[in-house]
Short mmCIF file of C-alpha atoms in Angstrom, two decimals:
data_model
loop_
_atom_site.label_atom_id
_atom_site.label_comp_id
_atom_site.label_asym_id
_atom_site.label_seq_id
_atom_site.Cartn_x
_atom_site.Cartn_y
_atom_site.Cartn_z
CA MET A 1 9.77 -8.54 28.03
CA LYS A 2 7.83 -9.70 31.09
CA GLU A 3 4.71 -7.61 30.50
CA SER A 4 1.30 -8.91 29.39
CA LYS A 5 0.97 -10.48 25.98
CA ALA A 6 -1.30 -7.56 24.98
CA PHE A 7 1.54 -5.13 25.65
CA LYS A 8 4.07 -7.38 23.92
CA LEU A 9 1.88 -7.39 20.82
CA PHE A 10 1.39 -3.63 21.01
CA TYR A 11 5.15 -3.18 21.35
CA ILE A 12 6.26 -5.29 18.39
CA CYS A 13 3.63 -3.55 16.23
CA GLN A 14 5.61 -0.33 16.78
CA PHE A 15 8.52 -1.77 14.78
CA LYS A 16 7.40 -0.47 11.38
CA LYS A 17 9.43 -2.82 9.18
CA ILE A 18 7.31 -5.88 10.01
CA LYS A 19 4.17 -6.65 8.04
CA ARG A 20 0.97 -7.22 9.97
CA SER A 21 0.35 -10.52 8.18
CA LEU A 22 3.72 -11.89 9.35
CA ILE A 23 3.08 -10.87 12.95
CA ARG A 24 -0.27 -12.65 12.79
CA ARG A 25 1.37 -15.76 11.35
CA TYR A 26 4.00 -15.69 14.10
CA LEU A 27 1.24 -15.49 16.74
CA SER A 28 -0.16 -18.78 15.51
CA TYR A 29 2.85 -20.67 16.90
CA ASP A 30 3.90 -18.36 19.72
CA PRO A 31 0.58 -16.89 20.94
CA GLU A 32 2.00 -15.85 24.31
CA LEU A 33 4.96 -14.12 22.61
CA ASN A 34 7.31 -15.79 25.08
CA GLN A 35 9.87 -16.98 22.53
CA LEU A 36 10.41 -13.71 20.68
CA SER A 37 13.12 -12.34 22.97
CA HIS A 38 15.14 -15.58 22.58
CA LEU A 39 15.32 -15.50 18.77
CA THR A 40 18.52 -14.66 16.91
CA PRO A 41 18.73 -12.04 14.15
CA LYS A 42 19.01 -14.87 11.61
CA GLU A 43 15.81 -16.50 12.90
CA LEU A 44 13.97 -13.17 12.95
CA GLN A 45 15.19 -12.44 9.43
CA THR A 46 13.56 -15.64 8.19
CA LEU A 47 10.37 -15.37 10.26
CA PHE A 48 9.58 -11.75 9.44
CA GLN A 49 11.17 -11.49 5.98
CA LEU A 50 13.59 -8.78 7.06
CA ARG A 51 17.00 -7.79 5.78
CA TYR A 52 19.73 -8.87 8.20
CA ASP A 53 20.39 -5.29 9.32
CA GLN A 54 16.64 -4.87 10.02
CA ALA A 55 16.60 -8.13 11.99
CA LYS A 56 19.52 -6.88 14.12
CA ALA A 57 17.64 -3.61 14.69
CA PHE A 58 14.57 -5.63 15.73
CA VAL A 59 16.64 -7.59 18.29
CA TYR A 60 17.90 -4.30 19.69
CA PHE A 61 14.32 -2.98 19.80
CA ILE A 62 13.05 -6.08 21.62
CA HIS A 63 15.72 -5.75 24.32
CA ASN A 64 15.78 -1.95 24.60
CA HIS A 65 14.56 -1.35 28.17
CA HIS A 66 14.28 2.40 27.70
CA SER A 67 12.09 1.96 24.62
CA ILE A 68 10.01 -0.71 26.36
CA GLN A 69 9.39 1.59 29.33
CA GLN A 70 8.47 4.48 27.03
CA TYR A 71 5.97 2.43 25.09
CA TYR A 72 4.61 0.80 28.24
CA GLU A 73 3.71 4.25 29.58
CA GLU A 74 2.04 5.04 26.25
CA PHE A 75 0.21 1.70 26.35
CA CYS A 76 -1.16 2.46 29.83
CA ARG A 77 -2.15 6.00 28.83
CA LEU A 78 -3.88 5.12 25.56
CA SER A 79 -5.36 1.76 26.63
CA PRO A 80 -5.46 0.38 23.06
CA ILE A 81 -7.48 -2.73 22.30
CA THR A 82 -5.40 -5.65 21.02
CA ILE A 83 -6.68 -8.80 19.39
CA TYR A 84 -6.04 -10.55 22.74
CA ASP A 85 -8.47 -8.33 24.69
CA HIS A 86 -12.08 -9.18 25.55
CA ASP A 87 -13.04 -5.70 24.26
CA TYR A 88 -11.76 -6.58 20.79
CA PRO A 89 -14.73 -6.76 18.36
CA GLU A 90 -15.66 -10.39 17.78
CA GLU A 91 -16.65 -9.63 14.17
CA LEU A 92 -13.12 -8.51 13.26
CA LYS A 93 -11.52 -11.76 14.42
CA TYR A 94 -13.00 -13.56 11.44
CA ILE A 95 -11.99 -11.24 8.59
CA PRO A 96 -8.97 -12.21 6.44
CA ASP A 97 -6.71 -9.45 7.79
CA PRO A 98 -7.84 -8.36 11.28
CA PRO A 99 -6.15 -5.32 12.81
CA LEU A 100 -3.87 -6.36 15.65
CA THR A 101 -4.36 -3.16 17.65
CA LEU A 102 -7.17 -0.59 17.75
CA TYR A 103 -6.84 2.89 19.20
CA TRP A 104 -10.11 4.39 20.38
CA LYS A 105 -11.73 7.48 21.84
CA GLY A 106 -15.35 7.73 22.96
CA GLN A 107 -17.92 5.11 23.96
CA LYS A 108 -16.03 1.81 23.72
CA SER A 109 -19.19 -0.13 24.62
CA LEU A 110 -20.51 0.54 21.09
CA LEU A 111 -18.17 -2.19 19.83
CA LYS A 112 -20.47 -4.72 21.50
CA THR A 113 -23.68 -3.46 19.83
CA ASN A 114 -25.45 -4.59 16.66
CA LYS A 115 -23.85 -2.66 13.79
CA ILE A 116 -24.43 -1.84 10.13
CA SER A 117 -21.90 -0.05 7.93
CA VAL A 118 -23.22 2.79 5.78
CA ILE A 119 -21.01 4.09 2.99
CA GLY A 120 -21.29 5.85 -0.34
CA SER A 121 -20.21 8.63 -2.65
CA ARG A 122 -18.05 11.54 -1.48
CA LYS A 123 -19.87 13.64 -4.08
CA PRO A 124 -23.49 12.67 -3.42
CA SER A 125 -26.48 13.61 -5.54
CA PRO A 126 -29.10 16.14 -4.38
CA SER A 127 -31.37 13.23 -3.37
CA ALA A 128 -28.76 11.53 -1.16
CA LYS A 129 -30.04 12.98 2.10
CA ASP A 130 -33.57 11.76 1.28
CA LYS A 131 -32.16 8.23 0.97
CA ILE A 132 -30.28 8.67 4.26
CA ASN A 133 -33.48 9.81 5.99
CA LEU A 134 -35.48 6.91 4.55
CA PHE A 135 -33.12 4.05 5.33
CA LEU A 136 -31.35 5.18 8.48
CA LYS A 137 -34.55 5.87 10.41
CA PRO A 138 -35.21 2.15 11.12
CA VAL A 139 -31.50 1.64 11.87
CA VAL A 140 -31.56 4.25 14.63
CA GLU A 141 -34.97 3.08 15.90
CA SER A 142 -33.62 -0.47 16.28
CA ASN A 143 -30.63 0.76 18.33
CA THR A 144 -28.28 -0.50 15.63
CA THR A 145 -24.97 1.37 15.49
CA ILE A 146 -24.06 3.12 12.24
CA VAL A 147 -20.44 2.52 11.19
CA SER A 148 -18.81 4.74 8.59
CA GLY A 149 -15.55 6.45 7.66
CA LEU A 150 -15.98 10.18 8.39
CA ALA A 151 -15.35 11.07 4.73
CA TYR A 152 -17.20 13.73 2.75
CA GLY A 153 -20.66 12.88 1.49
CA ILE A 154 -22.56 9.77 2.56
CA ASP A 155 -20.15 8.95 5.42
CA SER A 156 -20.54 12.31 7.14
CA PHE A 157 -24.30 12.40 6.39
CA SER A 158 -24.65 9.03 8.13
CA HIS A 159 -22.73 10.10 11.26
CA GLU A 160 -24.68 13.36 11.39
CA TYR A 161 -28.00 11.55 11.08
CA ALA A 162 -27.14 9.25 13.98
CA ILE A 163 -26.10 12.13 16.24
CA LYS A 164 -29.09 14.33 15.31
CA HIS A 165 -31.56 11.51 16.05
CA ASN A 166 -29.92 10.25 19.26
CA GLY A 167 -28.55 7.19 17.49
CA GLN A 168 -25.22 5.40 17.84
CA THR A 169 -22.28 5.79 15.50
CA ILE A 170 -18.69 4.63 15.08
CA ALA A 171 -16.19 6.45 12.85
CA VAL A 172 -13.32 4.34 11.49
CA LEU A 173 -10.35 6.52 10.54
CA GLY A 174 -7.54 6.13 8.02
CA PHE A 175 -5.21 8.10 10.31
CA GLY A 176 -4.66 8.73 14.03
CA TYR A 177 -7.49 10.32 15.99
CA HIS A 178 -5.39 13.34 17.02
CA GLN A 179 -5.36 14.30 13.33
CA ILE A 180 -8.35 15.88 11.59
CA TYR A 181 -9.12 14.99 7.98
CA PRO A 182 -10.89 16.60 6.30
CA VAL A 183 -10.39 19.66 8.53
CA LYS A 184 -13.99 20.70 7.87
CA HIS A 185 -15.12 17.67 9.90
CA LYS A 186 -13.47 18.76 13.15
CA PRO A 187 -16.82 19.70 14.84
CA LEU A 188 -18.37 16.39 13.70
CA MET A 189 -15.40 14.38 14.95
CA GLU A 190 -15.55 16.13 18.33
CA GLN A 191 -19.26 15.29 18.57
CA ILE A 192 -18.50 11.64 17.83
CA PHE A 193 -15.80 11.65 20.53
CA LYS A 194 -18.49 12.73 23.02
CA GLU A 195 -21.52 10.77 21.82
CA GLY A 196 -20.15 7.93 19.70
CA LEU A 197 -16.84 6.18 19.13
CA VAL A 198 -13.80 6.88 16.96
CA ILE A 199 -11.41 4.00 16.22
CA SER A 200 -8.27 3.55 14.16
CA GLU A 201 -5.52 0.97 13.79
CA TYR A 202 -3.06 3.85 13.47
CA PRO A 203 -1.48 5.55 16.51
CA PRO A 204 -3.15 8.83 17.56
CA ASN A 205 -0.56 11.13 15.96
CA GLU A 206 -0.29 9.21 12.67
CA LYS A 207 -1.00 11.50 9.70
CA PRO A 208 -3.27 10.46 6.80
CA GLN A 209 -1.61 8.55 3.98
CA LYS A 210 -3.47 7.71 0.78
CA TRP A 211 -2.93 3.94 1.19
CA TYR A 212 -4.35 4.01 4.74
CA PHE A 213 -7.88 4.66 3.49
CA PRO A 214 -8.29 1.47 1.40
CA GLU A 215 -6.72 -0.41 4.35
CA ARG A 216 -9.21 0.94 6.89
CA ASN A 217 -12.15 0.01 4.63
CA ARG A 218 -11.82 -3.65 5.64
CA ILE A 219 -12.48 -2.55 9.25
CA ILE A 220 -15.57 -0.55 8.25
CA SER A 221 -17.10 -3.60 6.58
CA GLY A 222 -15.63 -6.08 9.05
CA LEU A 223 -17.19 -4.49 12.14
CA SER A 224 -20.74 -4.99 10.88
CA SER A 225 -23.05 -7.79 9.88
CA ALA A 226 -23.96 -5.91 6.70
CA THR A 227 -22.92 -2.95 4.58
CA LEU A 228 -25.47 -0.51 3.15
CA ILE A 229 -24.38 1.39 0.04
CA ILE A 230 -26.09 4.66 -0.82
CA GLU A 231 -24.63 5.92 -4.12
CA ALA A 232 -21.24 4.87 -5.50
CA ALA A 233 -19.29 5.65 -8.64
CA GLU A 234 -17.99 2.60 -10.49
CA ARG A 235 -14.37 3.36 -9.55
CA SER A 236 -14.41 4.45 -5.92
CA GLY A 237 -13.43 3.63 -2.36
CA THR A 238 -17.00 2.53 -1.76
CA MET A 239 -16.56 -0.25 -4.31
CA ILE A 240 -13.36 -1.38 -2.55
CA THR A 241 -15.29 -1.61 0.72
CA ALA A 242 -18.13 -3.48 -1.00
CA ASP A 243 -15.65 -6.03 -2.38
CA GLN A 244 -14.13 -6.46 1.06
CA ALA A 245 -17.55 -6.93 2.66
CA LEU A 246 -18.35 -9.66 0.13
CA GLU A 247 -14.95 -11.29 0.69
CA GLN A 248 -15.70 -11.27 4.43
CA GLY A 249 -19.03 -13.03 3.80
CA LYS A 250 -21.13 -10.02 4.82
CA GLU A 251 -24.49 -8.99 3.40
CA VAL A 252 -24.28 -6.04 0.99
CA PHE A 253 -27.40 -3.90 0.55
CA VAL A 254 -27.55 -1.47 -2.35
CA VAL A 255 -30.00 1.37 -2.96
CA PRO A 256 -30.83 1.31 -6.72
CA ASP A 257 -30.87 4.53 -8.73
CA SER A 258 -31.07 5.95 -12.23
CA ILE A 259 -28.82 4.59 -14.97
CA PHE A 260 -28.14 8.24 -15.89
CA LEU A 261 -26.74 9.14 -12.47
CA PRO A 262 -22.90 8.95 -12.25
CA GLN A 263 -23.15 8.23 -8.51
CA ALA A 264 -25.29 5.17 -9.26
CA GLN A 265 -22.96 3.31 -11.63
CA GLY A 266 -21.18 1.40 -8.89
CA CYS A 267 -24.50 0.51 -7.25
CA LEU A 268 -25.89 -0.80 -10.52
CA LYS A 269 -22.77 -2.91 -11.07
CA LEU A 270 -23.10 -4.42 -7.57
CA LEU A 271 -26.75 -5.21 -8.19
CA GLN A 272 -25.85 -6.83 -11.50
CA GLU A 273 -23.34 -8.99 -9.62
CA GLY A 274 -25.91 -10.16 -7.08
CA SER A 275 -25.93 -7.73 -4.15
CA THR A 276 -29.26 -7.27 -2.37
CA PRO A 277 -31.38 -4.36 -3.66
CA LEU A 278 -32.98 -2.18 -1.01
CA ILE A 279 -36.22 -0.92 -2.51
CA ASN A 280 -38.12 0.14 0.57
CA ARG A 281 -37.65 0.61 4.28
CA SER A 282 -39.52 -2.54 5.27
CA ASP A 283 -36.83 -4.73 3.61
CA LEU A 284 -34.22 -3.23 5.90
CA GLU A 285 -36.53 -3.40 8.94
CA ASN A 286 -36.99 -7.14 8.39
CA TRP A 287 -33.24 -7.68 8.19
CA LEU A 288 -32.56 -5.57 11.29
CA SER A 289 -35.11 -7.57 13.28
CA THR A 290 -33.74 -10.94 12.12
CA ASN A 291 -30.13 -9.91 12.65
CA ARG A 292 -30.83 -8.60 16.16
CA HIS A 293 -32.43 -11.91 17.08
CA GLN A 294 -29.55 -13.97 15.61
CA LEU A 295 -26.89 -11.93 17.40
CA SER A 296 -28.81 -12.20 20.66
CA MET A 297 -28.87 -15.99 20.27
CA GLN A 298 -25.12 -16.10 19.45
CA ASN A 299 -24.26 -13.97 22.48
CA SER A 300 -26.26 -16.21 24.79
CA LEU A 301 -24.54 -19.32 23.40
CA ASN A 302 -21.03 -17.81 23.24
CA PRO A 303 -20.47 -15.44 26.15
CA SER A 304 -17.28 -13.41 25.99
CA ILE A 305 -14.27 -14.81 27.79
CA VAL A 306 -12.09 -12.23 29.50
CA GLU A 307 -8.37 -12.77 28.92
CA ASN A 308 -5.63 -11.28 31.05
#
């Protein structure tokens, strides 16, 4: 393969038998992906923990000119962002398991903005929208982008708030962006295509799978400097994302609530474990101001380097 290393990475990611973690490990000693086409099935079997028949299939895939041409046309048409590209979000490079490729539709420039992730219950309480209105107002006013997952409840409320108030929002999907899930969110997703950004590590036609959603949660938390949690049951996807945010070294803000509210049990547990309580809007305003200043300083000291 003589194409760019971005395309080479995109191409080998299409071979579904190889784990993302093993591709990332391989990149550490062949970052230009120049040696891959010279490896034998036996070597590939060891490097990528494949069965021998899978390794032989991988060799065929690597050297299949028809397949390469097909995927190269798709690569040019979709213009995915790989971890090699200057458009790749800097924040994701430092999480334990960064996505190697991101497919996107909308305003790609939002990846370079200040961001906060907002997540919570899919079955929110009657007071959930009041909390959204209270805490997302300063987020929008500070031009901070709201990142969420387009799920029922708090996720969709957060996207809707951003759009309604001329804010910025990114939806991170657990499926390809040509799919709609839940179907009810089709109008919202189309609005985000036009006014915000939709991203996914899954190809556009990839259908939702239940294990994709916990996987994508690391991207929701990883994109932002902090995660804001508005209602969460003790056993929920929100708690998975909160754990990932903490593992990534991100700030986790939690809106406290009644001990009698089922949607508050996860929040109370996080507060008990040391997450930052968000009592009033001024606490968030102070963080937004400080974070904006810190990111501005980092950007001035570490300008992006464009790679070919």
